[in-house]
């Protein structure tokens, strides 16, 4: 008999320890998923250690009830990562563990995908077979001929081709029999493989060599949009695979995964697997096991694919590394790079961060020589970056144009469409109008659960809360004063499409935002249509800003370039720059010159100026000096404690208590704190919970202090008040 330490799948701080069980099954190993008795229930768990002896009274140790799979789901590496996430993100081991397993697997719901085949018998003789069939049973005869050549075939397809009765007939006559076999569910089956093989440019070869030969773990591939970064990634992956290692390639949006998968499949065939939350449960399950079994050596996915069960990782590529989606905004609040660094350390792997607009933090690390800086300063074939024309919307309004389309953009759209080219119109607001306002009393419609105004959605005539997802029926009169005079404030993508339809009745227009991509392969369908030129204009939110490569796009219109500029977030300048550069980069990627029309109410703004000139390094110099002077990241770490409760007094009272206790810590460590304060959160109420926050900015990489802050505050958590700690949160709302 042996003994196992098991983590049970219950996310509760009081159960956050290992429990000991006994077993005799030799297949049980470290990392195995098992079912164990817990209390009076049976529950899933994972074996984290195996021992020959136990310190406990052996008669009291319960045996493991069942082993779930022979292959351990977790490896030594992923178990270590799980421990690391649990410690550094302040979550239970069970909660960290869930990152590593497809959720469907945990609940044991997924069944193997079985397919029925018709198989011809070994001793079948075609001549005598055909003779024994009635002459008018033509389909049966055809089927027999077909089957005697193919031996084994999918029944569903034979049914279609020869008819069910023919299939039944040959079974009944004893010529063939049915078998069921386990098959792989393959996501994006119909994905056309795209991509020609290209010879790398000299610059690309230099970049490749630099990344492979550097003694630094992380390389920052700083290359303008269209400079051929993807081709460098593919070559890096190829070289790693040839050494028998594996690769993880991350992109910021699920929407970008099919495009990348298509390129990977072209080159590596079934060796590439995809993992993201948009797949069906069965597909994800099968892809996950293909990776775990080593059948697929390349993983492509969004953030969570960093937890893929690959062994012997050789390279981790994080494309568009500056993107906010690489930070998890719910527990466990991990940063993808932080996990990647751990995996790289364990495997001796390299990390590549790619971007045309690196985050200020990453670029600083490159400047400080912590990262290997690799540049691709030119587009492939030296195509120029698109020319950006700035339109001052204030003067449009003065000239009497109240439309959100400036006259310049209208003219350019006409030219673009007349030349048979395509255009992209960008606006980072989904829905029809951002708000609905009563013109009589000024009441803005708000969510009953959140302190947030509701967005009007034209398609289903509803008011939607973009924070909690609550949906309300559209009103026809003000809920406050009953007035029928309602005004729509702020434009969304739906309205843009409707107006462009009026302006260009012959143009086909597609819309891509979170609403139009609800279905499983929604993103894929829209992008596919657009790339096949079944539409002329693509209107969309930030979903369309990144990565996509549409050769026929020669015009990009940015409707409201200032939108993100006026957020009171220390990253707003950086974000605006990134967004404009990314969207603009969609234009003129192939042979024809591209153009960008950028509409703004503050044309003199320095960040817009830098973006227009693609002057990242000016932006960097400005930003880094501001961050230094104001003690913001990367010169400090922001630690935010969010205290939320359904009762406002409870949230407020708890905040005060924590603040008072932390004040002691603050006074004792005066030199480590650059800021310490408490206040209401910018969104005061969310999903019916009142939110308060304690904000601190402390010296960099001071984990001991962060831990003290956490331990001090988490004591106050109970069933009425929830406390979470965020380190350098991406979103401070
Ligand atoms: P990035 O990822 O830097 O935005 P891409 O890798 O998408 O750029 O490359 C832009 C375009 O240039 C793509 O259409 C790609 O196929 C093409 N391309 C990349 N490298 C080469 C090369 N060495 N020769 C010819 N075309 C290339
Ligand atoms: Zn009113
Ligand atoms: Zn809401």
XYZ file of C-alpha atoms and ligand atoms in Angstrom:
762
model
C 0.000 0.000 0.000
C 1.117 3.516 -0.813
C -0.068 6.945 0.256
C -0.960 10.013 -1.752
C -1.317 13.677 -0.937
C -4.376 14.932 -2.748
C -5.745 18.417 -3.432
C -9.521 18.223 -3.599
C -11.492 20.308 -6.056
C -13.128 22.629 -3.545
C -12.268 26.309 -3.740
C -12.423 27.294 -0.091
C -9.668 28.846 1.999
C -10.334 26.454 4.915
C -9.878 23.391 2.726
C -6.757 24.788 1.077
C -4.409 21.983 2.119
C -3.511 18.462 1.041
C -5.363 15.403 2.297
C -3.877 11.962 2.617
C -5.319 8.824 1.030
C -4.059 5.282 0.523
C -3.923 3.296 -2.721
C -2.632 0.114 -4.305
C -3.251 0.856 -8.014
C 0.175 1.141 -9.652
C -1.140 3.518 -12.254
C -1.723 6.235 -9.678
C 1.042 8.775 -9.919
C 1.926 12.344 -9.197
C -0.439 14.473 -11.294
C -3.140 11.783 -11.589
C -6.751 12.818 -11.390
C -8.614 10.722 -8.877
C -11.922 10.513 -7.082
C -11.690 10.427 -3.312
C -14.170 10.236 -0.453
C -14.448 13.591 1.261
C -16.816 13.997 4.177
C -19.734 11.908 3.035
C -19.259 12.715 -0.648
C -17.094 11.598 -3.520
C -15.071 14.377 -5.037
C -12.452 14.931 -7.725
C -8.891 15.628 -6.734
C -5.342 15.608 -7.962
C -2.407 13.673 -6.561
C 0.450 16.008 -5.693
C 2.738 13.578 -3.866
C 3.180 9.818 -3.487
C 4.786 8.241 -0.405
C 5.556 4.776 0.916
C 4.736 5.570 4.507
C 2.339 7.773 6.353
C 2.675 9.678 9.592
C -0.992 9.170 10.349
C -2.795 6.244 11.881
C -3.140 4.021 8.833
C -6.480 2.614 9.886
C -7.951 6.113 9.645
C -6.685 6.836 6.129
C -9.338 6.303 3.482
C -8.448 4.702 0.178
C -8.621 6.545 -3.149
C -11.953 5.612 -4.695
C -10.997 5.672 -8.343
C -8.316 6.721 -10.815
C -9.789 8.811 -13.624
C -7.206 8.521 -16.398
C -4.051 6.497 -16.722
C -2.056 9.437 -18.007
C -1.564 11.964 -15.216
C -3.332 15.177 -16.248
C -0.704 17.329 -14.602
C 3.048 17.127 -14.963
C 5.709 17.927 -12.450
C 6.040 21.295 -14.173
C 2.367 22.222 -14.155
C 2.009 21.116 -10.527
C 4.831 23.469 -9.649
C 3.170 26.255 -11.608
C -0.050 25.611 -9.770
C 1.729 26.090 -6.425
C 3.347 29.238 -7.742
C 0.045 30.758 -8.926
C -1.601 29.867 -5.667
C 1.107 31.722 -3.699
C 1.685 34.722 -5.935
C -1.954 35.392 -6.814
C -3.311 34.683 -3.340
C -5.770 31.995 -4.352
C -6.405 28.463 -3.129
C -4.585 25.584 -4.773
C -7.918 24.278 -6.036
C -8.611 27.589 -7.740
C -5.132 27.666 -9.306
C -5.544 24.060 -10.399
C -8.619 24.881 -12.438
C -6.470 26.951 -14.788
C -4.721 23.783 -15.902
C -7.692 21.591 -16.736
C -10.443 22.163 -19.291
C -13.475 22.890 -17.144
C -15.507 20.190 -18.863
C -12.959 17.609 -17.850
C -13.380 18.454 -14.191
C -17.039 17.744 -14.147
C -16.420 14.556 -16.079
C -19.097 15.488 -18.577
C -17.289 14.980 -21.827
C -17.659 11.690 -23.545
C -15.351 10.382 -26.193
C -16.477 11.268 -29.667
C -17.508 8.002 -31.358
C -17.958 7.587 -35.081
C -19.607 4.593 -36.797
C -17.827 2.904 -39.673
C -18.942 0.254 -42.098
C -16.262 -2.404 -42.640
C -16.273 -5.012 -45.374
C -15.678 -8.555 -44.181
C -12.232 -10.047 -44.837
C -13.582 -13.002 -46.792
C -15.898 -10.888 -48.937
C -15.842 -11.742 -52.640
C -17.163 -9.044 -54.922
C -18.262 -11.268 -57.775
C -20.347 -13.688 -55.743
C -21.551 -10.821 -53.583
C -22.923 -8.908 -56.533
C -24.557 -12.047 -57.922
C -26.457 -12.651 -54.703
C -28.115 -9.208 -54.827
C -31.354 -8.553 -56.673
C -30.687 -6.840 -59.980
C -32.849 -3.814 -59.130
C -30.924 -3.077 -55.893
C -28.590 -0.771 -57.776
C -27.496 1.276 -54.774
C -26.521 -1.812 -52.793
C -24.377 -2.970 -55.676
C -22.702 0.394 -56.014
C -22.056 0.422 -52.295
C -20.467 -3.029 -52.415
C -18.170 -1.983 -55.233
C -17.220 1.144 -53.353
C -16.659 -0.706 -50.102
C -14.608 -3.488 -51.634
C -12.196 -0.780 -52.735
C -12.255 1.329 -49.596
C -12.635 -1.491 -46.999
C -13.790 0.864 -44.197
C -15.864 4.037 -44.451
C -17.843 6.481 -42.302
C -21.467 5.347 -42.170
C -22.848 8.884 -42.070
C -21.245 9.591 -45.428
C -22.291 6.270 -46.954
C -25.854 7.028 -45.865
C -25.687 10.283 -47.754
C -24.131 8.771 -50.846
C -25.919 5.422 -51.172
C -28.938 5.779 -48.884
C -29.650 4.232 -45.502
C -31.474 1.229 -46.906
C -28.505 0.211 -49.032
C -26.246 0.417 -45.972
C -28.678 -1.662 -43.920
C -28.999 -4.115 -46.797
C -25.317 -4.988 -46.999
C -25.147 -5.353 -43.216
C -28.184 -7.637 -43.124
C -26.799 -9.783 -45.906
C -23.631 -10.249 -43.835
C -21.193 -8.611 -46.299
C -20.132 -5.872 -43.949
C -20.384 -4.941 -40.304
C -20.530 -1.800 -38.214
C -17.872 -0.633 -35.757
C -17.583 2.451 -33.562
C -14.260 4.191 -33.200
C -13.081 7.047 -31.053
C -12.334 10.114 -33.170
C -10.827 13.499 -32.561
C -13.060 16.502 -32.696
C -11.182 19.040 -34.734
C -11.971 22.731 -34.372
C -12.044 24.911 -37.503
C -12.023 21.879 -39.786
C -12.921 23.902 -42.833
C -10.185 26.443 -42.237
C -8.433 26.980 -45.517
C -4.726 26.790 -45.122
C -3.333 30.085 -46.083
C 0.199 31.023 -46.718
C 2.866 30.804 -49.253
C 6.322 29.850 -48.289
C 8.496 32.924 -48.317
C 12.187 33.541 -48.149
C 12.999 35.606 -45.113
C 14.346 39.080 -45.715
C 17.777 39.930 -44.419
C 16.211 41.827 -41.534
C 14.037 38.865 -40.619
C 17.030 36.527 -40.655
C 18.905 38.919 -38.381
C 15.953 39.030 -36.019
C 15.679 35.245 -35.994
C 19.380 34.792 -35.278
C 19.381 37.396 -32.578
C 16.475 35.734 -30.758
C 17.979 32.261 -31.055
C 21.480 33.226 -30.053
C 20.901 35.673 -27.244
C 21.715 34.529 -23.740
C 18.730 36.478 -22.457
C 15.480 34.658 -21.820
C 13.223 37.363 -23.196
C 13.513 39.046 -26.578
C 11.361 42.033 -27.427
C 10.609 41.955 -31.145
C 9.806 45.586 -31.834
C 8.576 45.665 -35.429
C 6.209 48.029 -37.164
C 2.882 46.626 -38.384
C 3.435 44.541 -41.488
C 7.145 44.116 -40.873
C 6.882 40.324 -41.057
C 6.968 39.412 -37.377
C 4.661 36.464 -37.972
C 7.106 34.937 -40.412
C 9.833 35.209 -37.776
C 7.567 33.432 -35.267
C 6.899 30.592 -37.693
C 10.596 30.058 -38.254
C 11.336 30.121 -34.540
C 8.643 27.504 -33.985
C 9.960 25.375 -36.812
C 13.468 25.334 -35.379
C 12.219 24.454 -31.922
C 10.062 21.590 -33.246
C 13.028 20.211 -35.147
C 14.834 19.898 -31.849
C 11.956 17.832 -30.477
C 10.655 20.596 -28.265
C 7.257 22.265 -28.127
C 6.005 25.799 -28.750
C 3.292 28.022 -27.312
C 2.038 30.900 -29.428
C -0.300 33.417 -27.838
C -2.416 36.076 -29.497
C -4.522 38.660 -27.680
C -7.959 37.839 -29.052
C -9.816 34.655 -29.782
C -10.691 36.366 -33.061
C -7.061 36.145 -34.114
C -6.589 32.465 -33.418
C -8.122 31.025 -36.630
C -5.890 33.179 -38.794
C -2.810 32.090 -36.911
C -3.988 28.477 -36.804
C -4.400 28.526 -40.548
C -0.803 29.638 -40.996
C 0.401 27.042 -38.512
C -1.582 24.264 -40.192
C -0.162 25.185 -43.564
C 3.276 24.642 -42.253
C 2.912 22.121 -39.463
C -0.334 20.296 -40.260
C -1.943 18.501 -37.331
C 1.048 19.269 -35.202
C -0.715 22.504 -34.238
C -3.486 22.449 -31.652
C -5.752 25.278 -30.635
C -7.027 26.052 -27.135
C -9.488 28.772 -26.292
C -12.743 29.309 -24.485
C -14.719 29.707 -27.706
C -14.312 26.062 -28.707
C -17.009 23.541 -27.953
C -16.422 21.572 -24.797
C -15.648 18.415 -26.766
C -13.220 20.110 -29.109
C -11.340 21.662 -26.240
C -11.175 18.353 -24.450
C -9.768 16.554 -27.499
C -7.274 19.296 -28.330
C -6.121 19.349 -24.725
C -5.394 15.612 -24.780
C -3.650 15.861 -28.136
C -1.281 18.312 -26.497
C -0.923 16.284 -23.290
C -0.171 13.107 -25.268
C 2.457 14.901 -27.301
C 0.527 14.402 -30.555
C 0.508 18.155 -31.055
C 3.704 20.027 -30.331
C 2.421 23.521 -31.072
C -0.277 25.310 -29.138
C -2.024 28.416 -30.369
C -4.462 30.300 -28.182
C -5.331 33.383 -26.203
C -4.158 34.083 -22.639
C -5.198 30.826 -21.015
C -3.198 28.718 -23.488
C -0.132 29.579 -21.400
C -1.387 26.771 -19.122
C -1.336 24.223 -21.947
C -0.102 20.770 -20.874
C 2.931 20.839 -23.164
C 6.119 19.154 -22.027
C 9.564 20.403 -22.884
C 8.582 23.884 -24.023
C 11.226 25.438 -26.266
C 9.636 28.762 -27.068
C 6.776 30.939 -25.885
C 5.663 33.697 -28.226
C 3.407 36.465 -26.972
C 2.207 38.482 -29.944
C 0.941 42.045 -29.407
C 2.504 41.794 -25.984
C 1.221 45.218 -24.892
C -2.364 44.030 -25.016
C -4.429 44.295 -21.841
C -6.000 40.896 -22.368
C -2.810 39.239 -21.166
C -3.815 40.152 -17.630
C -6.553 38.149 -16.020
C -9.148 40.423 -14.481
C -10.763 37.808 -12.302
C -9.294 35.422 -9.762
C -6.630 34.126 -10.137
C -5.372 37.489 -11.348
C -2.247 36.347 -13.100
C -0.159 38.050 -15.728
C 0.597 35.850 -18.721
C 4.203 36.976 -18.852
C 4.707 36.068 -15.214
C 3.552 32.510 -15.949
C 5.579 32.394 -19.161
C 8.722 33.372 -17.256
C 8.190 30.503 -14.827
C 7.690 28.019 -17.663
C 10.757 29.361 -19.474
C 12.821 28.998 -16.334
C 11.705 25.405 -15.820
C 12.274 24.344 -19.433
C 15.163 26.589 -20.375
C 12.886 28.065 -23.029
C 12.995 31.412 -24.793
C 10.258 34.024 -24.697
C 9.487 36.399 -27.554
C 7.357 39.465 -26.950
C 6.218 40.951 -30.233
C 4.710 44.384 -30.797
C 4.701 47.486 -32.945
C 3.878 49.430 -29.797
C 5.454 47.696 -26.802
C 4.162 48.418 -23.342
C 6.177 51.094 -21.565
C 7.191 48.486 -18.966
C 8.568 46.086 -21.582
C 10.375 48.721 -23.571
C 12.044 49.953 -20.425
C 13.287 46.434 -19.707
C 14.707 46.348 -23.220
C 16.364 49.739 -22.780
C 17.813 48.537 -19.464
C 19.184 45.450 -21.299
C 17.144 43.004 -19.271
C 15.471 41.978 -22.541
C 17.141 41.429 -25.880
C 15.825 44.210 -28.136
C 15.253 43.186 -31.752
C 13.962 45.671 -34.297
C 12.124 45.311 -37.575
C 11.792 48.966 -38.493
C 10.439 48.574 -42.001
C 7.450 46.977 -43.624
C 8.075 44.063 -45.969
C 9.214 45.310 -49.410
C 9.693 48.707 -47.787
C 6.050 49.549 -48.348
C 5.396 52.868 -46.661
C 3.280 53.008 -43.542
C -0.082 54.488 -44.465
C -0.401 58.234 -44.534
C -2.578 59.559 -41.717
C -4.796 62.561 -42.304
C -6.124 64.256 -39.192
C -9.616 65.708 -39.333
C -10.592 68.303 -36.770
C -14.178 67.387 -35.958
C -14.785 70.757 -34.297
C -14.493 72.481 -37.638
C -16.750 69.859 -39.217
C -19.388 70.781 -36.674
C -18.819 74.509 -37.359
C -19.375 73.826 -41.036
C -22.698 72.251 -40.191
C -21.742 68.588 -40.580
C -23.225 66.861 -37.552
C -22.682 63.375 -38.891
C -19.958 61.275 -37.304
C -18.500 60.824 -40.777
C -16.383 63.807 -41.817
C -16.597 64.999 -45.392
C -13.014 63.891 -45.960
C -13.777 60.367 -44.786
C -16.861 60.267 -46.970
C -14.842 61.237 -50.049
C -12.119 58.723 -49.266
C -14.717 55.998 -48.757
C -16.212 56.787 -52.159
C -12.799 56.589 -53.812
C -11.917 53.387 -52.041
C -15.154 51.640 -53.001
C -15.026 52.924 -56.577
C -11.572 51.407 -56.943
C -12.881 48.050 -55.775
C -10.937 48.192 -52.526
C -12.051 47.593 -48.973
C -12.283 49.863 -45.938
C -12.223 49.388 -42.179
C -14.098 51.770 -39.886
C -13.093 51.673 -36.269
C -15.091 52.804 -33.264
C -14.590 51.427 -29.805
C -18.220 51.403 -28.751
C -20.655 48.619 -29.477
C -24.428 49.009 -29.585
C -26.382 51.850 -31.162
C -25.884 54.654 -28.681
C -23.837 54.751 -25.540
C -26.622 56.281 -23.450
C -30.308 57.169 -23.536
C -31.082 60.547 -22.000
C -34.410 62.256 -21.270
C -34.403 65.716 -22.860
C -36.966 67.022 -20.344
C -35.467 66.017 -16.992
C -31.996 64.878 -18.025
C -32.350 61.386 -16.535
C -29.847 58.906 -17.914
C -31.063 55.300 -17.957
C -28.956 53.204 -15.620
C -28.594 49.568 -14.683
C -30.440 48.688 -11.488
C -27.516 46.518 -10.388
C -24.639 48.806 -11.351
C -23.795 52.468 -11.267
C -23.414 52.435 -15.019
C -25.456 53.970 -17.839
C -27.193 51.595 -20.232
C -26.361 51.226 -23.909
C -29.134 51.108 -26.463
C -29.017 48.117 -28.819
C -30.996 48.589 -31.977
C -30.998 44.996 -33.205
C -32.986 43.583 -30.315
C -34.412 46.924 -29.195
C -32.996 46.637 -25.703
C -30.946 48.469 -23.130
C -27.855 46.590 -22.105
C -25.490 46.967 -19.185
C -22.005 46.467 -20.584
C -20.633 45.680 -17.152
C -22.924 42.966 -15.829
C -24.704 41.955 -19.023
C -28.209 42.747 -17.676
C -30.737 43.334 -20.434
C -33.780 45.603 -20.190
C -36.583 46.340 -22.610
C -36.143 49.622 -24.430
C -38.332 52.329 -22.922
C -40.644 54.593 -24.928
C -40.874 57.218 -22.235
C -38.655 58.470 -19.419
C -38.828 56.305 -16.303
C -38.496 59.445 -14.162
C -40.868 62.025 -15.662
C -42.736 60.136 -18.379
C -41.582 62.401 -21.182
C -41.510 60.866 -24.672
C -38.530 62.977 -25.728
C -35.502 60.767 -25.417
C -32.110 61.497 -26.873
C -29.396 59.077 -27.885
C -25.978 60.088 -26.597
C -22.778 58.793 -28.164
C -22.490 56.654 -31.264
C -21.965 52.908 -31.386
C -21.095 50.466 -34.161
C -24.735 49.576 -34.909
C -25.555 53.198 -35.648
C -22.461 53.547 -37.808
C -23.528 50.589 -39.943
C -27.052 51.955 -40.349
C -25.811 55.368 -41.422
C -23.143 54.015 -43.742
C -25.840 51.873 -45.346
C -27.772 55.048 -46.112
C -24.666 56.820 -47.355
C -23.495 53.905 -49.526
C -26.563 51.880 -50.443
C -24.619 49.620 -52.793
C -21.858 48.757 -50.389
C -21.928 45.552 -48.367
C -21.120 46.261 -44.756
C -20.145 43.858 -41.990
C -20.056 44.605 -38.309
C -17.689 42.956 -35.901
C -18.021 43.497 -32.174
C -18.842 41.445 -29.153
C -22.526 41.285 -30.120
C -22.026 40.088 -33.664
C -19.541 37.400 -32.663
C -21.622 35.543 -30.094
C -21.734 32.242 -31.944
C -18.907 29.770 -31.647
C -17.177 30.614 -34.892
C -18.737 34.055 -35.264
C -15.435 35.898 -35.471
C -14.180 33.470 -37.977
C -17.210 33.800 -40.248
C -17.125 37.580 -40.357
C -13.399 37.772 -40.974
C -13.607 35.038 -43.535
C -16.322 36.848 -45.474
C -14.363 40.059 -45.380
C -11.142 38.453 -46.516
C -12.983 36.758 -49.377
C -14.178 40.225 -50.330
C -17.818 39.390 -49.839
C -18.121 42.797 -48.167
C -16.705 46.250 -48.810
C -16.638 47.816 -45.385
C -15.911 46.279 -42.010
C -17.122 48.310 -39.041
C -15.851 47.213 -35.675
C -14.498 47.753 -32.201
C -10.985 46.998 -30.995
C -11.586 43.427 -32.104
C -10.647 44.485 -35.620
C -7.678 46.569 -34.565
C -5.186 43.810 -34.125
C -3.224 41.509 -36.306
C -5.541 40.968 -39.230
C -3.977 40.972 -42.647
C -6.429 42.006 -45.402
C -4.507 42.842 -48.562
C -7.410 44.720 -50.200
C -7.873 47.207 -47.390
C -6.598 50.617 -48.461
C -8.591 52.848 -46.154
C -8.998 52.912 -42.398
C -11.281 55.418 -40.698
C -10.869 56.031 -36.982
C -14.075 57.731 -35.922
C -13.265 58.853 -32.444
C -9.562 58.854 -31.807
C -9.838 60.654 -28.465
C -12.120 58.144 -26.855
C -9.510 56.534 -24.652
C -7.424 59.668 -24.252
C -9.507 61.224 -21.542
C -9.731 58.285 -19.185
C -8.142 59.081 -15.864
C -5.890 56.060 -16.156
C -2.136 56.429 -16.123
C -1.964 54.198 -19.187
C -4.384 56.212 -21.329
C -1.711 57.903 -23.486
C -0.005 54.595 -24.122
C -3.309 52.904 -24.928
C -4.411 55.578 -27.367
C -1.101 55.374 -29.158
C -1.326 51.593 -29.362
C -4.872 51.564 -30.614
C -4.279 54.135 -33.356
C -1.090 52.453 -34.543
C -2.739 49.039 -34.576
C -5.835 50.121 -36.487
C -3.858 52.254 -38.892
C -1.616 49.265 -39.529
C -4.519 47.411 -41.171
C -4.310 49.739 -44.161
C -2.171 49.293 -47.267
C -0.580 45.987 -46.347
C -0.231 44.645 -49.877
C 0.667 46.369 -53.138
C -1.516 49.447 -52.884
C -0.765 52.441 -50.770
C -2.890 52.763 -47.665
C -4.575 55.754 -46.134
C -5.898 56.515 -42.672
C -8.441 59.169 -41.720
C -8.265 60.012 -38.061
C -11.137 62.069 -36.647
C -10.562 63.928 -33.417
C -11.744 66.820 -31.279
C -8.222 67.522 -30.039
C -5.971 67.489 -33.111
C -3.128 69.243 -31.314
C -2.798 66.537 -28.658
C 0.802 65.331 -28.449
C -0.047 61.637 -28.167
C -2.120 61.791 -31.339
C 0.757 63.590 -33.039
C 3.190 60.870 -32.014
C 0.804 58.168 -33.187
C 0.332 59.821 -36.563
C 4.076 59.931 -37.075
C 4.545 56.366 -35.781
C 6.966 57.873 -33.330
C 6.936 55.276 -30.576
C 10.205 56.361 -29.099
C 8.969 59.916 -28.489
C 5.943 58.510 -26.764
C 8.197 56.295 -24.686
C 10.486 59.146 -23.653
C 7.558 61.334 -22.621
C 5.747 58.621 -20.775
C 8.717 57.231 -18.929
C 9.637 60.647 -17.585
C 6.051 61.267 -16.470
C 5.903 57.874 -14.776
C 9.136 58.567 -12.993
C 8.060 61.997 -11.812
C 4.659 60.777 -10.631
C 5.833 57.425 -9.228
C 3.730 55.171 -11.430
C 4.682 51.791 -12.940
C 7.261 50.723 -13.944
C 8.793 52.809 -11.144
C 6.329 51.495 -8.583
C 3.838 48.683 -8.275
C 0.194 49.547 -7.849
C -1.575 47.438 -5.275
C -5.308 47.873 -5.177
C -7.573 46.331 -2.566
C -11.144 46.183 -3.698
C -13.711 45.861 -0.938
C -17.226 45.060 -2.052
C -20.469 44.275 -0.309
C -24.186 44.346 -0.982
C -24.513 46.676 1.975
C -22.862 50.023 1.531
C -22.224 50.515 5.291
C -20.472 47.150 5.469
C -18.207 47.982 2.532
C -17.403 51.402 3.953
C -16.890 50.190 7.523
C -14.623 47.325 6.425
C -12.632 49.685 4.237
C -12.057 51.991 7.199
C -10.973 49.134 9.429
C -8.532 47.772 6.871
C -7.252 51.249 6.161
C -6.571 51.850 9.850
C -4.736 48.596 10.242
C -2.738 49.125 7.057
C -1.860 52.599 8.229
C 0.380 50.951 10.816
C 2.204 49.101 8.064
C 2.419 52.324 6.101
C 3.976 54.222 9.007
C 6.485 51.440 9.630
C 7.488 51.281 5.958
C 7.225 54.937 5.019
C 10.078 54.718 2.480
C 8.404 51.865 0.542
C 5.070 53.615 0.036
C 4.753 56.278 -2.620
C 0.998 56.556 -2.241
C -1.574 55.319 0.244
C -5.243 56.263 0.205
C -8.779 54.981 0.291
C -11.855 56.037 -1.673
C -14.915 54.850 -3.557
C -14.059 52.811 -6.636
C -14.618 54.678 -9.927
C -17.614 52.422 -10.546
C -19.319 52.726 -7.205
C -21.700 49.827 -7.613
C -21.367 46.737 -9.778
C -23.669 43.713 -9.887
C -25.469 45.002 -6.857
C -22.301 45.334 -4.800
C -20.952 48.590 -3.428
C -17.283 48.992 -4.128
C -14.571 50.770 -2.159
C -10.865 50.643 -2.709
C -7.590 51.151 -0.929
C -4.930 52.200 -3.379
C -1.231 52.024 -2.747
C 1.822 52.483 -4.865
C 4.878 50.784 -3.455
C 8.494 50.216 -4.443
C 8.980 47.734 -7.269
C 9.098 43.957 -6.772
C 8.451 44.073 -3.068
C 6.560 40.814 -2.724
C 7.022 40.653 1.040
C 5.169 43.926 1.445
C 2.393 42.897 -0.940
C 1.960 39.734 1.067
C 1.690 41.737 4.278
C -0.941 43.987 2.710
C -2.867 40.928 1.613
C -2.652 39.114 4.927
C -3.702 42.209 6.824
C -6.800 42.768 4.729
C -7.994 39.265 3.915
C -8.808 38.667 7.585
C -11.737 41.014 7.142
C -13.333 38.922 4.449
C -16.528 37.110 5.386
C -19.770 36.110 3.723
C -20.970 39.719 3.601
C -17.870 41.390 2.281
C -15.476 40.352 -0.422
C -11.885 41.518 -0.612
C -9.569 41.142 -3.553
C -6.045 42.289 -4.161
C -4.915 43.380 -7.590
C -1.297 43.951 -8.513
C -0.841 46.500 -11.298
C -4.404 46.068 -12.485
C -4.983 46.682 -16.120
C -8.325 48.227 -15.462
C -8.877 50.555 -12.545
C -12.635 50.955 -12.857
P 3.399 41.698 -38.823
O 3.081 40.445 -38.061
O 4.728 42.268 -38.460
O 2.323 42.724 -38.807
P 3.173 39.962 -41.105
O 4.026 38.869 -40.609
O 1.708 39.787 -41.075
O 3.575 41.304 -40.354
O 3.650 40.316 -42.581
C 3.013 41.266 -43.391
C 2.856 40.724 -44.787
O 4.117 40.512 -45.409
C 2.131 39.408 -44.846
O 1.223 39.426 -45.901
C 3.229 38.392 -45.063
O 2.766 37.266 -45.776
C 4.228 39.167 -45.880
N 5.612 38.708 -45.669
C 6.215 38.484 -44.478
N 7.506 38.121 -44.643
C 7.727 38.085 -45.980
C 8.876 37.786 -46.797
N 10.049 37.442 -46.254
N 8.718 37.868 -48.135
C 7.543 38.217 -48.675
N 6.440 38.514 -47.980
C 6.511 38.466 -46.643
Zn -37.428 62.555 -17.872
Zn -25.261 46.173 -14.722
